Amino acid sequence: MTVEQFVMAYGAEQDRLRALLPEGFTSLRPVLRINAEVRGGKTGYLEFNTAAEKDGNCGWVNIGRWDDVPFTKDGKKTTFTLLELTISFTGVGIAGSCPAEKDNAGCYYLEDGTFVLVPAEKIDRNKEFCDCEFAWRFAGGAHGTSLGKTLLAIHEEETVHYEKAAFTVGNAAIIPCTQVLGAYQVTFKR
């Protein structure tokens, strides 16, 4: 099956991310990531996660995922629309590789009350960089627009201790976006 994958990462206060993470996870960077896919040209998929470590495995922990996501295409622009979120990716015609995640063992997904690590998918295709806009539709939801360049997310030491909060899409989506850090799209066979 042909997969068009779209990835966007944005900066978010790391102390607030720490307060959301489930027991056993440690926040790696002040970042939230939205991955979207068009599968086989007709089915949309989307997931929301944050960089974390558990049991010596660095990667991502999934906060939420959606199947059968409506999407539209208008030239180089692809827009995914959920009740909770709208996100658009517009290819800019510049290809290259993305910053390597040497510490990406994969993504943890909650299955039957337990987080299961799914190994990272190896994609050797060049990516096309994108402009990106997004907005969560929760009261006070994060929103942002890319600057047309890729920015780093660097680990921050704890400065504010927040009370523990539920690990939910709604609680993560209201953490303000400090900046869209980068976005790309890649097409490959799965």
Short mmCIF file of N, CA, C and O in Angstrom, two decimals, residues 24-76:
data_model
loop_
_atom_site.label_atom_id
_atom_site.label_comp_id
_atom_site.label_asym_id
_atom_site.label_seq_id
_atom_site.Cartn_x
_atom_site.Cartn_y
_atom_site.Cartn_z
N GLY A 24 6.26 5.63 34.96
CA GLY A 24 7.33 4.90 34.29
C GLY A 24 7.93 5.61 33.09
O GLY A 24 8.96 5.19 32.57
N PHE A 25 7.30 6.70 32.62
CA PHE A 25 7.81 7.45 31.47
C PHE A 25 8.51 8.72 31.94
O PHE A 25 8.08 9.35 32.90
N THR A 26 9.57 9.10 31.23
CA THR A 26 10.30 10.33 31.48
C THR A 26 10.30 11.17 30.20
O THR A 26 10.57 10.64 29.11
N SER A 27 9.99 12.46 30.33
CA SER A 27 9.98 13.35 29.17
C SER A 27 11.40 13.57 28.66
O SER A 27 12.31 13.86 29.44
N LEU A 28 11.59 13.45 27.35
CA LEU A 28 12.91 13.65 26.74
C LEU A 28 13.14 15.07 26.25
O LEU A 28 14.24 15.60 26.36
N ARG A 29 12.11 15.67 25.65
CA ARG A 29 12.23 16.98 25.05
C ARG A 29 10.90 17.71 25.17
O ARG A 29 9.85 17.07 25.24
N PRO A 30 10.90 19.05 25.09
CA PRO A 30 9.66 19.81 25.16
C PRO A 30 8.94 19.83 23.82
O PRO A 30 8.87 20.86 23.14
N VAL A 31 8.40 18.69 23.42
CA VAL A 31 7.83 18.58 22.09
C VAL A 31 6.59 17.68 22.07
O VAL A 31 6.54 16.68 22.78
N LEU A 32 5.62 18.09 21.28
CA LEU A 32 4.47 17.27 20.93
C LEU A 32 4.52 17.08 19.42
O LEU A 32 5.00 17.95 18.69
N ARG A 33 4.05 15.92 18.95
CA ARG A 33 4.15 15.60 17.53
C ARG A 33 2.80 15.09 17.03
O ARG A 33 2.12 14.33 17.72
N ILE A 34 2.45 15.52 15.83
CA ILE A 34 1.26 15.03 15.16
C ILE A 34 1.72 14.33 13.89
O ILE A 34 2.41 14.91 13.06
N ASN A 35 1.34 13.05 13.76
CA ASN A 35 1.61 12.28 12.55
C ASN A 35 0.28 12.03 11.87
O ASN A 35 -0.69 11.64 12.52
N ALA A 36 0.23 12.24 10.58
CA ALA A 36 -0.98 11.97 9.81
C ALA A 36 -0.59 11.16 8.58
O ALA A 36 0.53 11.27 8.09
N GLU A 37 -1.51 10.35 8.11
CA GLU A 37 -1.25 9.55 6.93
C GLU A 37 -2.47 9.51 6.04
O GLU A 37 -3.61 9.50 6.51
N VAL A 38 -2.20 9.44 4.72
CA VAL A 38 -3.20 9.07 3.74
C VAL A 38 -2.77 7.69 3.26
O VAL A 38 -1.68 7.53 2.70
N ARG A 39 -3.60 6.70 3.52
CA ARG A 39 -3.27 5.31 3.21
C ARG A 39 -4.03 4.88 1.97
O ARG A 39 -5.25 4.97 1.92
N GLY A 40 -3.27 4.43 0.96
CA GLY A 40 -3.88 3.95 -0.27
C GLY A 40 -4.67 5.01 -1.02
O GLY A 40 -5.56 4.69 -1.79
N GLY A 41 -4.37 6.28 -0.76
CA GLY A 41 -5.03 7.37 -1.46
C GLY A 41 -6.43 7.69 -0.97
O GLY A 41 -7.06 8.61 -1.46
N LYS A 42 -6.93 6.93 0.03
CA LYS A 42 -8.32 7.15 0.42
C LYS A 42 -8.63 7.13 1.90
O LYS A 42 -9.68 7.63 2.31
N THR A 43 -7.75 6.61 2.75
CA THR A 43 -8.05 6.51 4.17
C THR A 43 -7.11 7.40 4.98
O THR A 43 -5.89 7.30 4.84
N GLY A 44 -7.68 8.27 5.83
CA GLY A 44 -6.88 9.14 6.68
C GLY A 44 -6.67 8.53 8.05
O GLY A 44 -7.53 7.81 8.57
N TYR A 45 -5.52 8.80 8.63
CA TYR A 45 -5.14 8.31 9.96
C TYR A 45 -4.35 9.42 10.63
O TYR A 45 -3.62 10.15 9.96
N LEU A 46 -4.49 9.55 11.95
CA LEU A 46 -3.76 10.59 12.66
C LEU A 46 -3.42 10.11 14.06
O LEU A 46 -4.19 9.38 14.69
N GLU A 47 -2.23 10.51 14.55
CA GLU A 47 -1.86 10.23 15.93
C GLU A 47 -1.13 11.42 16.53
O GLU A 47 -0.57 12.25 15.82
N PHE A 48 -1.13 11.45 17.87
CA PHE A 48 -0.59 12.57 18.65
C PHE A 48 0.29 11.96 19.74
O PHE A 48 -0.16 11.07 20.47
N ASN A 49 1.55 12.39 19.81
CA ASN A 49 2.45 11.79 20.80
C ASN A 49 3.50 12.78 21.28
O ASN A 49 3.59 13.91 20.79
N THR A 50 4.28 12.35 22.28
CA THR A 50 5.33 13.17 22.85
C THR A 50 6.58 12.32 23.07
O THR A 50 6.49 11.10 23.26
N ALA A 51 7.73 12.97 23.02
CA ALA A 51 9.02 12.27 23.17
C ALA A 51 9.19 11.83 24.62
O ALA A 51 9.07 12.63 25.54
N ALA A 52 9.49 10.54 24.80
CA ALA A 52 9.61 10.00 26.16
C ALA A 52 10.54 8.79 26.19
O ALA A 52 10.83 8.18 25.16
N GLU A 53 10.98 8.46 27.40
CA GLU A 53 11.82 7.28 27.63
C GLU A 53 11.11 6.40 28.65
O GLU A 53 10.49 6.88 29.60
N LYS A 54 11.22 5.09 28.45
CA LYS A 54 10.69 4.10 29.40
C LYS A 54 11.57 2.87 29.32
O LYS A 54 11.86 2.38 28.23
N ASP A 55 12.00 2.42 30.46
CA ASP A 55 12.80 1.19 30.54
C ASP A 55 14.02 1.22 29.62
O ASP A 55 14.37 0.22 29.00
N GLY A 56 14.65 2.38 29.49
CA GLY A 56 15.84 2.51 28.65
C GLY A 56 15.56 2.69 27.17
O GLY A 56 16.50 2.82 26.39
N ASN A 57 14.30 2.67 26.77
CA ASN A 57 13.92 2.86 25.37
C ASN A 57 13.46 4.30 25.16
O ASN A 57 12.49 4.74 25.76
N CYS A 58 14.16 5.01 24.29
CA CYS A 58 13.79 6.38 23.95
C CYS A 58 12.97 6.36 22.67
O CYS A 58 13.27 5.62 21.75
N GLY A 59 11.96 7.18 22.63
CA GLY A 59 11.10 7.26 21.45
C GLY A 59 9.94 8.17 21.72
O GLY A 59 10.12 9.32 22.11
N TRP A 60 8.72 7.64 21.54
CA TRP A 60 7.51 8.42 21.65
C TRP A 60 6.46 7.64 22.43
O TRP A 60 6.46 6.41 22.39
N VAL A 61 5.58 8.35 23.12
CA VAL A 61 4.44 7.71 23.75
C VAL A 61 3.19 8.34 23.15
O VAL A 61 3.07 9.56 23.06
N ASN A 62 2.28 7.48 22.68
CA ASN A 62 1.09 7.92 21.99
C ASN A 62 0.04 8.42 22.98
O ASN A 62 -0.29 7.74 23.94
N ILE A 63 -0.48 9.62 22.71
CA ILE A 63 -1.52 10.22 23.54
C ILE A 63 -2.89 9.90 22.97
O ILE A 63 -3.85 9.67 23.70
N GLY A 64 -3.01 9.88 21.65
CA GLY A 64 -4.28 9.57 21.00
C GLY A 64 -4.07 9.23 19.55
O GLY A 64 -3.07 9.61 18.94
N ARG A 65 -5.04 8.49 18.99
CA ARG A 65 -4.98 8.17 17.56
C ARG A 65 -6.40 8.02 17.02
O ARG A 65 -7.33 7.66 17.74
N TRP A 66 -6.52 8.34 15.73
CA TRP A 66 -7.81 8.36 15.07
C TRP A 66 -7.71 7.66 13.72
O TRP A 66 -6.78 7.90 12.96
N ASP A 67 -8.68 6.81 13.41
CA ASP A 67 -8.81 6.17 12.11
C ASP A 67 -9.89 6.89 11.31
O ASP A 67 -10.71 7.62 11.87
N ASP A 68 -9.90 6.65 10.01
CA ASP A 68 -10.93 7.21 9.12
C ASP A 68 -11.05 8.73 9.28
O ASP A 68 -12.14 9.28 9.37
N VAL A 69 -9.90 9.40 9.27
CA VAL A 69 -9.86 10.86 9.42
C VAL A 69 -10.16 11.51 8.07
O VAL A 69 -9.50 11.21 7.07
N PRO A 70 -11.15 12.40 8.02
CA PRO A 70 -11.43 13.11 6.77
C PRO A 70 -10.23 13.99 6.38
O PRO A 70 -9.60 14.61 7.23
N PHE A 71 -9.94 14.01 5.09
CA PHE A 71 -8.86 14.86 4.59
C PHE A 71 -9.25 15.40 3.23
O PHE A 71 -10.08 14.83 2.53
N THR A 72 -8.63 16.53 2.87
CA THR A 72 -8.82 17.11 1.54
C THR A 72 -7.46 17.44 0.95
O THR A 72 -6.49 17.66 1.71
N LYS A 73 -7.40 17.47 -0.37
CA LYS A 73 -6.18 17.85 -1.07
C LYS A 73 -6.52 18.99 -2.02
O LYS A 73 -7.53 18.94 -2.71
N ASP A 74 -5.66 20.01 -1.99
CA ASP A 74 -5.83 21.15 -2.89
C ASP A 74 -4.43 21.51 -3.38
O ASP A 74 -3.69 22.22 -2.69
N GLY A 75 -4.05 20.97 -4.53
CA GLY A 75 -2.69 21.18 -5.02
C GLY A 75 -1.69 20.52 -4.08
O GLY A 75 -1.78 19.33 -3.79
N LYS A 76 -0.73 21.29 -3.56
CA LYS A 76 0.31 20.77 -2.66
C LYS A 76 -0.14 20.76 -1.19
O LYS A 76 0.61 20.40 -0.31
#
